[in-house]
Amino acid sequence: MDDISTMLRDSAADFLASRHDLARLKGAIGEPRALDRKLWREMAELGWLGLGLSQQFGGDEIGLREVTVLCEQFGRTAFALPYIEASLIPALILSATTLADLTQSLAEKLQSGTALLTLAWQEQVGEFENKLPTTHFDGAAINGKKLFVAAVEADSVLLVTARAHDELTIVAVAANAPGVSWRDFAAGQGTVSTVSFENSPILGSAPLLTGVAAQHALQRALDAGRIALSAQLSGLASAMLERTIKFVNERVQFARPIGSFQTIRHRCVDLYIATQLAGATWRDALAVFEKNNAQEIAIAASAAKARCADTAQRVAREAIQMHGAMGFTEEADIGLFARASLQGYAALGSPLQHRRRFLQGQTVAMQELAYG
Amino acid sequence: MSLPFRYPPFSIPTEFDALRREVREFLNEAAKNWSGWDLGHSWMAFNREFSREVGRRGWIGITWPKQYGGHERTALERYVVVEEMLAIGAPVGAHWVGDRQSGPLLLRIGSEAQKQRFLPGIAAGELAFCIGLSEPGAGSDLASIRSRAERVAGGWQLNGRKVWTTYAQHSDFMIGLFRSHGSPPLDVNKGTDKHKGLSQFLIDLKTPGIEVRPIRDLTGEAHFNEITFDDVFVPDDLLLGQEGEGWAQANAELAFERSGPDRYLSSFPLLAPTIDAVRADERSDLPATNDRLTARRIGEAVADIVTLREMSLSILGRLADGETPAQEAALTKDLGTTFEQRLPEMVREIREQLPVRDDSQALSAMHVFLTETTPTFSLRGGTREIMRGIIARGLGLR
Ligand SMILES: Cc1cc2nc3c(=O)[nH]c(=O)nc-3n(C[C@H](O)[C@H](O)[C@H](O)COP(=O)(O)OP(=O)(O)OC[C@H]3O[C@@H](n4cnc5c(N)ncnc54)[C@H](O)[C@@H]3O)c2cc1C
């Protein structure tokens, strides 16, 4: 780990230890809840918001590597704020745009935490970014509906994918603009919204991105999000296993710690191996990301997301099993980790979808190798 | 190698088809009032009004003698009724424990006065029972319970704590297991037999000294409870069975608990709406969901369920012959709960179902509830590891 990463990791660990309290997440399980803006602004003060913004927006070329350091810590503590959706992904979309008054002011809002930025792209369950959206941009306003959008609040700015002349565009729309309405749903530990646009005017006079540039920016941002989410899921899995190991050493049945039963011991070993493999996949994807080949990135990001999501899910299930009935209580933190891994499992594509995408990407890559 | 696992075939005669139709019609009508979230609860849903209606129709305590409010019908008819209830996800929680477990136990070992006092109420869907076995320090190692019953004039005085007691907060009575003499040895290698000196009591949960604290769980709701007993008086006539024989009695009770359709049907209500959704997609030719893999996964699930049903029925047949097929029951529970746990995962995979609770869509709400609760299926009623220990002993491993 380089100096910046080590510094970030330590500062994240400090911050999370002092400012993040799992108890706060309890009491309203299964209900949509507002984003904790006080905590969000503190993250801005630490310089975490907008990491990944390019230099033209005052970014400091801190990249995905550093973001994964944070996200792994977020996973390790079941931190519930939508950092990937409302910081990393919008930062990468903005970075692909040209500097203008609008983009400059959006970047400032993002970095300062004074308004929330979020990407609205999915229109159907299980959809990937290779499909042209049905949401339509007519040159001035948009019409359509987006699913599973994180961080939608009255002062949010939505970066919305839309179709214009059969091309992909990304436009900025204020959540409080005319014709924008949304419904919140509880998802894991957080909230996602279904957002509808009816003749909603865009911010500024033109889309942020259009055509191939929009496609590239979208895929790059989402794949970066998948790699960061993989790091987070991997952190969740490791933390669940550590907590479980601690628990089985303390819990006594039949006059022995249950951790002394061989079936429990072997299971912990199996899970440990699984977490190590998961860690390897996202680190590999990160290395590929830094080499900047979109197709290779897609393959590696899919491999990581599939593996890390499955691993977190498996560790969550086994962790609850090893905790006994205690694992099902709101009181025991392990359940919050399990909820977080459920959410991360599905977000930005499920393992099954990512395996399909991996296979498609591999097939293309192999064909190119053969004929290229 | 000759193994002790026997599953002689056994099936439900067609003469009970009429009963099945009757139950199904009733449930289809009642289901109009249940949301997807409700249906996901199945026997975890407590609804007294529904239980009273089921009681009125004569579907609780079906096999019990008429003199105790029963209907003197066969165990097969009970199976038909229960199967239909679970298949749709009916909220049977208010009479579930009484019908499955407490009632049969009372019939076998209760005093005449106890039978007369409790059974008619259970059969009417009026009296709800809960099971007071587990304690903070005694889960898998049930025999190490510490809650105590001390002899006092005219009865017993209870002190201690029970935990994970499902629906104690809504129930009228608990059958609780307490240590009436001796103490649990701290070290299994020395000291007395911890299985001795346990007794079961019928405890009125309104008795002074009882405090019930609901425990919130991962669904955001509270299903199970922690109960403290502080000098709780139980009169002599509410000791159940023999003093000191509680361990054997409670274990016989568990045999009723482990092989029924509730051990493989808890997620079953998901299956029909999932198949409907896949069919609807086929018509709208959405990609990916109508592929052969999807058909195969659904086919496998149906094959599993048919097999589990055969196994469960076979055990029913042997129980009816007075046998206690404990190994087979453990094996069926292990397989059954594994199936119940896999079903929501299958639905998630083939439907891309997200953990986002949308109450306007029955499948979504049901799926979210079940996804959150399936981890408990391999804990409640004895954990998977404990079941496997029983199966291993059946294989001759010592
Ligand atoms: C939803 C739900 C409802 C319940 N309802 C009731 C109820 O109404 N009444 C009631 O009395 N109880 C109830 N229970 C409690 C249930 O019976 C216990 O959870 C179960 O017996 C396990 O005990 P425990 O939770 O203390 O786990 P523990 O016994 O502490 O076990 C923890 C883990 O260690 C494993 N383990 C323990 N011993 C061994 C061993 N020897 N070898 C290998 N592994 C081992 C277990 O399998 C488990 O994975 C309920 C539980 C749940 C989850």
Tab-separated table of N, CA and C in Angstrom, chain A residues 26-31 122 124-126 148 183-188 192 251-256 263-264 267 310 313 316-318 320-332 334-336 338-339 342-347 350 352-353 356, chain B residues 44 135-142 144 164 185-188 194 213 215-220 223-224 286-289 291 293-294 297 341 345 348-360 368 371-373 375-376 378-379 383-386:
chain	number	residue	atom	x	y	z
A	26	LYS	N	-30.394	1.167	13.627
A	26	LYS	CA	-31.436	0.293	14.153
A	26	LYS	C	-32.703	1.096	14.445
A	27	GLY	N	-33.773	0.402	14.653
A	27	GLY	CA	-35.000	1.101	15.014
A	27	GLY	C	-35.894	1.383	13.828
A	28	ALA	N	-35.336	1.497	12.643
A	28	ALA	CA	-36.191	1.760	11.479
A	28	ALA	C	-35.829	0.828	10.337
A	29	ILE	N	-35.463	-0.410	10.698
A	29	ILE	CA	-35.102	-1.388	9.679
A	29	ILE	C	-36.271	-1.571	8.720
A	30	GLY	N	-35.958	-1.589	7.457
A	30	GLY	CA	-37.016	-1.849	6.484
A	30	GLY	C	-37.838	-0.632	6.121
A	31	GLU	N	-37.438	0.542	6.606
A	31	GLU	CA	-38.147	1.758	6.200
A	31	GLU	C	-37.164	2.675	5.476
A	122	GLN	N	-30.850	3.275	-14.706
A	122	GLN	CA	-31.520	2.005	-14.975
A	122	GLN	C	-33.015	2.203	-15.180
A	124	GLN	N	-34.983	-0.770	-16.175
A	124	GLN	CA	-35.609	-2.067	-15.972
A	124	GLN	C	-34.749	-2.874	-15.029
A	125	VAL	N	-35.398	-3.785	-14.321
A	125	VAL	CA	-34.649	-4.678	-13.455
A	125	VAL	C	-33.663	-5.466	-14.312
A	126	GLY	N	-32.429	-5.552	-13.842
A	126	GLY	CA	-31.466	-6.408	-14.523
A	126	GLY	C	-30.866	-5.819	-15.783
A	148	PHE	N	-34.226	2.524	-9.034
A	148	PHE	CA	-33.098	2.265	-8.125
A	148	PHE	C	-32.096	3.412	-8.070
A	183	ARG	N	-40.572	8.081	-5.680
A	183	ARG	CA	-41.027	7.273	-4.542
A	183	ARG	C	-39.847	6.557	-3.946
A	184	ASP	N	-39.767	6.573	-2.624
A	184	ASP	CA	-38.628	5.936	-1.941
A	184	ASP	C	-38.961	4.508	-1.519
A	185	PHE	N	-37.973	3.656	-1.636
A	185	PHE	CA	-38.125	2.275	-1.168
A	185	PHE	C	-36.952	1.929	-0.264
A	186	ALA	N	-37.241	1.127	0.771
A	186	ALA	CA	-36.152	0.638	1.607
A	186	ALA	C	-35.387	-0.419	0.823
A	187	ALA	N	-34.061	-0.323	0.868
A	187	ALA	CA	-33.233	-1.314	0.177
A	187	ALA	C	-32.043	-1.621	1.065
A	188	GLY	N	-31.987	-2.847	1.585
A	188	GLY	CA	-30.878	-3.184	2.474
A	188	GLY	C	-30.849	-2.205	3.628
A	192	VAL	N	-33.575	3.558	-2.007
A	192	VAL	CA	-33.478	3.868	-3.432
A	192	VAL	C	-34.835	4.397	-3.874
A	251	ARG	N	-19.127	-17.942	22.538
A	251	ARG	CA	-20.384	-18.646	22.778
A	251	ARG	C	-20.115	-20.089	23.226
A	252	VAL	N	-20.614	-20.417	24.394
A	252	VAL	CA	-20.388	-21.761	24.928
A	252	VAL	C	-21.670	-22.583	24.861
A	253	GLN	N	-21.574	-23.758	24.287
A	253	GLN	CA	-22.634	-24.766	24.345
A	253	GLN	C	-21.956	-26.106	24.592
A	254	PHE	N	-22.631	-27.005	25.256
A	254	PHE	CA	-22.053	-28.303	25.600
A	254	PHE	C	-20.720	-28.114	26.337
A	255	ALA	N	-20.661	-27.069	27.166
A	255	ALA	CA	-19.500	-26.789	28.009
A	255	ALA	C	-18.221	-26.473	27.231
A	256	ARG	N	-18.382	-26.122	25.961
A	256	ARG	CA	-17.196	-25.731	25.171
A	256	ARG	C	-17.570	-24.542	24.293
A	263	THR	N	-16.807	-28.772	12.778
A	263	THR	CA	-17.598	-28.302	11.650
A	263	THR	C	-17.594	-26.774	11.579
A	264	ILE	N	-17.567	-26.146	12.754
A	264	ILE	CA	-17.506	-24.680	12.789
A	264	ILE	C	-16.123	-24.201	12.334
A	267	ARG	N	-15.689	-24.574	8.624
A	267	ARG	CA	-16.485	-23.599	7.873
A	267	ARG	C	-15.796	-22.232	7.874
A	310	ASP	N	-21.209	-12.774	-4.374
A	310	ASP	CA	-21.508	-14.138	-3.932
A	310	ASP	C	-20.834	-14.442	-2.597
A	313	GLN	N	-22.531	-12.705	0.301
A	313	GLN	CA	-23.805	-13.357	0.546
A	313	GLN	C	-23.617	-14.666	1.302
A	316	ALA	N	-22.483	-13.995	4.832
A	316	ALA	CA	-23.599	-13.479	5.637
A	316	ALA	C	-24.475	-14.629	6.117
A	317	ARG	N	-24.800	-15.528	5.201
A	317	ARG	CA	-25.693	-16.636	5.551
A	317	ARG	C	-25.045	-17.524	6.613
A	318	GLU	N	-23.799	-17.844	6.405
A	318	GLU	CA	-23.115	-18.727	7.355
A	318	GLU	C	-22.860	-18.014	8.683
A	320	ILE	N	-24.783	-15.808	10.106
A	320	ILE	CA	-26.019	-15.863	10.896
A	320	ILE	C	-26.203	-17.275	11.447
A	321	GLN	N	-25.959	-18.264	10.623
A	321	GLN	CA	-26.097	-19.648	11.079
A	321	GLN	C	-25.214	-19.881	12.313
A	322	MET	N	-23.970	-19.397	12.255
A	322	MET	CA	-23.062	-19.665	13.379
A	322	MET	C	-23.401	-18.817	14.608
A	323	HIS	N	-24.104	-17.714	14.394
A	323	HIS	CA	-24.546	-16.913	15.536
A	323	HIS	C	-25.784	-17.513	16.206
A	324	GLY	N	-26.433	-18.456	15.557
A	324	GLY	CA	-27.682	-18.975	16.115
A	324	GLY	C	-28.763	-17.904	16.048
A	325	ALA	N	-29.802	-18.073	16.871
A	325	ALA	CA	-30.936	-17.147	16.821
A	325	ALA	C	-30.484	-15.701	17.042
A	326	MET	N	-29.426	-15.528	17.825
A	326	MET	CA	-28.895	-14.194	18.074
A	326	MET	C	-28.594	-13.446	16.775
A	327	GLY	N	-28.177	-14.195	15.754
A	327	GLY	CA	-27.816	-13.591	14.475
A	327	GLY	C	-28.993	-12.967	13.748
A	328	PHE	N	-30.195	-13.326	14.145
A	328	PHE	CA	-31.394	-12.807	13.476
A	328	PHE	C	-31.929	-11.563	14.183
A	329	THR	N	-31.334	-11.197	15.301
A	329	THR	CA	-31.860	-10.041	16.033
A	329	THR	C	-31.322	-8.741	15.459
A	330	GLU	N	-32.103	-7.709	15.676
A	330	GLU	CA	-31.645	-6.388	15.267
A	330	GLU	C	-30.467	-5.967	16.138
A	331	GLU	N	-30.492	-6.459	17.373
A	331	GLU	CA	-29.483	-6.088	18.350
A	331	GLU	C	-28.077	-6.521	17.919
A	332	ALA	N	-27.974	-7.728	17.366
A	332	ALA	CA	-26.661	-8.215	16.949
A	332	ALA	C	-26.293	-7.532	15.637
A	334	ILE	N	-24.436	-8.263	13.303
A	334	ILE	CA	-24.178	-9.091	12.126
A	334	ILE	C	-25.317	-8.975	11.109
A	335	GLY	N	-26.530	-8.782	11.596
A	335	GLY	CA	-27.668	-8.658	10.693
A	335	GLY	C	-27.594	-7.418	9.816
A	336	LEU	N	-27.037	-6.338	10.357
A	336	LEU	CA	-26.896	-5.128	9.558
A	336	LEU	C	-25.896	-5.359	8.434
A	338	ALA	N	-25.415	-8.238	7.085
A	338	ALA	CA	-26.108	-9.109	6.133
A	338	ALA	C	-27.023	-8.283	5.232
A	339	ARG	N	-27.713	-7.318	5.823
A	339	ARG	CA	-28.587	-6.459	5.006
A	339	ARG	C	-27.776	-5.673	4.002
A	342	LEU	N	-26.788	-7.861	1.129
A	342	LEU	CA	-27.907	-8.125	0.214
A	342	LEU	C	-28.062	-6.998	-0.799
A	343	GLN	N	-27.951	-5.795	-0.276
A	343	GLN	CA	-28.112	-4.637	-1.140
A	343	GLN	C	-26.974	-4.557	-2.161
A	344	GLY	N	-25.758	-4.745	-1.678
A	344	GLY	CA	-24.608	-4.693	-2.572
A	344	GLY	C	-24.616	-5.819	-3.589
A	345	TYR	N	-25.228	-6.929	-3.214
A	345	TYR	CA	-25.322	-8.079	-4.103
A	345	TYR	C	-26.012	-7.689	-5.405
A	346	ALA	N	-27.117	-6.964	-5.267
A	346	ALA	CA	-27.929	-6.661	-6.442
A	346	ALA	C	-27.506	-5.368	-7.136
A	347	ALA	N	-26.978	-4.420	-6.368
A	347	ALA	CA	-26.685	-3.108	-6.947
A	347	ALA	C	-25.674	-3.231	-8.086
A	350	SER	N	-26.316	-8.166	-10.699
A	350	SER	CA	-26.167	-9.336	-9.827
A	350	SER	C	-25.069	-10.258	-10.359
A	352	LEU	N	-25.129	-13.293	-11.394
A	352	LEU	CA	-25.497	-14.042	-12.600
A	352	LEU	C	-25.332	-13.161	-13.839
A	353	GLN	N	-25.812	-11.924	-13.742
A	353	GLN	CA	-25.694	-11.017	-14.889
A	353	GLN	C	-24.239	-10.722	-15.201
A	356	ARG	N	-22.705	-13.512	-17.078
A	356	ARG	CA	-23.083	-13.446	-18.498
A	356	ARG	C	-22.234	-12.409	-19.229
B	44	MET	N	-45.312	-17.794	10.384
B	44	MET	CA	-44.782	-16.744	11.254
B	44	MET	C	-45.788	-15.598	11.400
B	135	GLU	N	-33.042	-20.956	26.237
B	135	GLU	CA	-32.633	-19.923	27.190
B	135	GLU	C	-31.370	-19.268	26.654
B	136	PRO	N	-30.992	-18.130	27.246
B	136	PRO	CA	-29.779	-17.476	26.748
B	136	PRO	C	-28.575	-18.432	26.709
B	137	GLY	N	-28.440	-19.265	27.723
B	137	GLY	CA	-27.285	-20.153	27.757
B	137	GLY	C	-27.574	-21.553	27.241
B	138	ALA	N	-28.791	-21.785	26.808
B	138	ALA	CA	-29.166	-23.144	26.405
B	138	ALA	C	-29.952	-23.101	25.105
B	139	GLY	N	-29.225	-23.265	23.988
B	139	GLY	CA	-29.878	-23.316	22.684
B	139	GLY	C	-29.767	-24.722	22.147
B	140	SER	N	-28.686	-24.976	21.402
B	140	SER	CA	-28.447	-26.344	20.933
B	140	SER	C	-28.280	-27.291	22.117
B	141	ASP	N	-27.627	-26.783	23.138
B	141	ASP	CA	-27.411	-27.578	24.348
B	141	ASP	C	-28.581	-27.331	25.296
B	142	LEU	N	-29.738	-27.816	24.876
B	142	LEU	CA	-30.978	-27.508	25.584
B	142	LEU	C	-30.979	-28.023	27.026
B	144	SER	N	-28.955	-27.947	29.212
B	144	SER	CA	-28.245	-27.169	30.239
B	144	SER	C	-29.085	-25.990	30.741
B	164	TRP	N	-36.128	-16.369	22.694
B	164	TRP	CA	-36.502	-16.774	21.322
B	164	TRP	C	-37.904	-17.395	21.279
B	185	PRO	N	-24.624	-29.363	35.304
B	185	PRO	CA	-23.194	-29.477	35.568
B	185	PRO	C	-22.438	-28.492	34.692
B	186	LEU	N	-21.424	-27.893	35.229
B	186	LEU	CA	-20.657	-26.928	34.454
B	186	LEU	C	-19.734	-27.639	33.494
B	187	ASP	N	-19.375	-28.837	33.841
B	187	ASP	CA	-18.461	-29.578	32.986
B	187	ASP	C	-19.122	-30.908	32.667
B	188	VAL	N	-19.269	-31.175	31.369
B	188	VAL	CA	-19.967	-32.411	31.003
B	188	VAL	C	-19.249	-33.652	31.490
B	194	LYS	N	-27.363	-33.990	33.277
B	194	LYS	CA	-28.137	-32.746	33.182
B	194	LYS	C	-29.516	-32.949	32.572
B	213	ARG	N	-40.575	-9.464	26.799
B	213	ARG	CA	-39.958	-8.389	26.023
B	213	ARG	C	-39.788	-8.827	24.573
B	215	ILE	N	-38.434	-9.064	20.916
B	215	ILE	CA	-37.102	-8.811	20.362
B	215	ILE	C	-37.249	-8.470	18.887
B	216	ARG	N	-36.819	-7.281	18.522
B	216	ARG	CA	-36.906	-6.918	17.109
B	216	ARG	C	-35.861	-7.679	16.308
B	217	ASP	N	-36.264	-8.061	15.093
B	217	ASP	CA	-35.341	-8.849	14.288
B	217	ASP	C	-35.049	-8.175	12.955
B	218	LEU	N	-34.385	-8.891	12.095
B	218	LEU	CA	-33.902	-8.333	10.835
B	218	LEU	C	-34.980	-7.881	9.873
B	219	THR	N	-36.218	-8.271	10.136
B	219	THR	CA	-37.294	-7.828	9.259
B	219	THR	C	-37.844	-6.486	9.732
B	220	GLY	N	-37.366	-6.010	10.885
B	220	GLY	CA	-37.911	-4.780	11.454
B	220	GLY	C	-39.119	-5.069	12.338
B	223	HIS	N	-40.839	-10.975	16.266
B	223	HIS	CA	-41.531	-12.261	16.267
B	223	HIS	C	-41.238	-13.036	17.545
B	224	PHE	N	-39.974	-13.044	17.920
B	224	PHE	CA	-39.689	-13.787	19.150
B	224	PHE	C	-39.442	-12.847	20.328
B	286	LEU	N	-39.423	-10.521	-23.164
B	286	LEU	CA	-38.258	-9.930	-22.515
B	286	LEU	C	-37.107	-10.931	-22.580
B	287	PRO	N	-35.901	-10.453	-22.728
B	287	PRO	CA	-34.792	-11.397	-22.837
B	287	PRO	C	-34.456	-12.038	-21.494
B	288	ALA	N	-33.626	-13.030	-21.573
B	288	ALA	CA	-32.934	-13.595	-20.397
B	288	ALA	C	-33.821	-14.361	-19.414
B	289	THR	N	-35.042	-13.903	-19.189
B	289	THR	CA	-35.794	-14.602	-18.156
B	289	THR	C	-36.496	-15.842	-18.693
B	291	ASP	N	-35.358	-18.117	-20.647
B	291	ASP	CA	-34.438	-19.065	-21.273
B	291	ASP	C	-34.575	-20.457	-20.656
B	293	LEU	N	-32.515	-22.164	-18.970
B	293	LEU	CA	-31.979	-22.265	-17.617
B	293	LEU	C	-33.085	-21.986	-16.599
B	294	THR	N	-33.886	-20.982	-16.902
B	294	THR	CA	-34.986	-20.646	-16.007
B	294	THR	C	-35.953	-21.819	-15.879
B	297	ARG	N	-34.416	-24.487	-13.713
B	297	ARG	CA	-34.382	-24.177	-12.277
B	297	ARG	C	-35.762	-24.401	-11.652
B	341	GLN	N	-34.561	-22.521	1.831
B	341	GLN	CA	-33.603	-21.426	1.775
B	341	GLN	C	-33.156	-21.145	0.354
B	345	GLU	N	-33.515	-17.657	-3.292
B	345	GLU	CA	-32.308	-17.378	-4.090
B	345	GLU	C	-32.566	-17.667	-5.557
B	348	ARG	N	-34.560	-14.910	-6.906
B	348	ARG	CA	-33.707	-13.736	-7.106
B	348	ARG	C	-32.916	-13.866	-8.408
B	349	GLU	N	-32.408	-15.058	-8.645
B	349	GLU	CA	-31.572	-15.219	-9.828
B	349	GLU	C	-32.375	-15.190	-11.124
B	350	ILE	N	-33.485	-15.890	-11.143
B	350	ILE	CA	-34.180	-15.941	-12.433
B	350	ILE	C	-35.045	-14.711	-12.674
B	351	ARG	N	-35.413	-14.009	-11.602
B	351	ARG	CA	-36.244	-12.814	-11.793
B	351	ARG	C	-35.460	-11.526	-11.604
B	352	GLU	N	-34.180	-11.632	-11.302
B	352	GLU	CA	-33.399	-10.442	-10.961
B	352	GLU	C	-34.120	-9.659	-9.867
B	353	GLN	N	-34.715	-10.395	-8.936
B	353	GLN	CA	-35.482	-9.758	-7.876
B	353	GLN	C	-34.526	-9.038	-6.933
B	354	LEU	N	-34.790	-7.771	-6.668
B	354	LEU	CA	-33.878	-6.983	-5.839
B	354	LEU	C	-34.369	-6.907	-4.404
B	355	PRO	N	-33.450	-6.618	-3.491
B	355	PRO	CA	-33.883	-6.504	-2.094
B	355	PRO	C	-34.536	-5.155	-1.829
B	356	VAL	N	-35.391	-4.744	-2.734
B	356	VAL	CA	-36.061	-3.457	-2.607
B	356	VAL	C	-37.533	-3.761	-2.351
B	357	ARG	N	-38.029	-3.314	-1.208
B	357	ARG	CA	-39.383	-3.697	-0.835
B	357	ARG	C	-40.414	-2.784	-1.488
B	358	ASP	N	-41.167	-3.343	-2.432
B	358	ASP	CA	-42.214	-2.586	-3.102
B	358	ASP	C	-43.541	-3.257	-2.773
B	359	ASP	N	-44.282	-2.647	-1.845
B	359	ASP	CA	-45.500	-3.291	-1.372
B	359	ASP	C	-46.599	-3.338	-2.421
B	360	SER	N	-46.421	-2.592	-3.494
B	360	SER	CA	-47.455	-2.648	-4.523
B	360	SER	C	-47.298	-3.901	-5.386
B	368	VAL	N	-38.843	-10.124	-0.410
B	368	VAL	CA	-37.999	-9.410	0.546
B	368	VAL	C	-38.156	-10.033	1.933
B	371	THR	N	-36.421	-13.446	1.930
B	371	THR	CA	-34.969	-13.335	1.849
B	371	THR	C	-34.395	-12.975	3.211
B	372	GLU	N	-35.102	-12.121	3.930
B	372	GLU	CA	-34.601	-11.715	5.240
B	372	GLU	C	-34.763	-12.814	6.291
B	373	THR	N	-35.765	-13.662	6.130
B	373	THR	CA	-36.022	-14.645	7.193
B	373	THR	C	-35.447	-16.035	6.926
B	375	PRO	N	-32.561	-17.278	6.650
B	375	PRO	CA	-31.462	-17.790	7.469
B	375	PRO	C	-31.945	-18.497	8.740
B	376	THR	N	-33.111	-18.128	9.239
B	376	THR	CA	-33.584	-18.736	10.484
B	376	THR	C	-34.140	-20.140	10.271
B	378	SER	N	-32.852	-22.742	9.132
B	378	SER	CA	-31.945	-23.806	9.560
B	378	SER	C	-31.493	-23.609	11.008
B	379	LEU	N	-32.211	-22.742	11.733
B	379	LEU	CA	-31.935	-22.580	13.169
B	379	LEU	C	-33.126	-23.059	14.001
B	383	THR	N	-30.889	-26.694	15.064
B	383	THR	CA	-30.088	-26.182	13.948
B	383	THR	C	-29.687	-27.300	12.986
B	384	ARG	N	-29.252	-26.875	11.806
B	384	ARG	CA	-28.782	-27.823	10.802
B	384	ARG	C	-27.672	-28.700	11.366
B	385	GLU	N	-26.759	-28.096	12.130
B	385	GLU	CA	-25.637	-28.878	12.661
B	385	GLU	C	-26.146	-29.937	13.634
B	386	ILE	N	-27.135	-29.581	14.425
B	386	ILE	CA	-27.686	-30.546	15.384
B	386	ILE	C	-28.432	-31.653	14.630
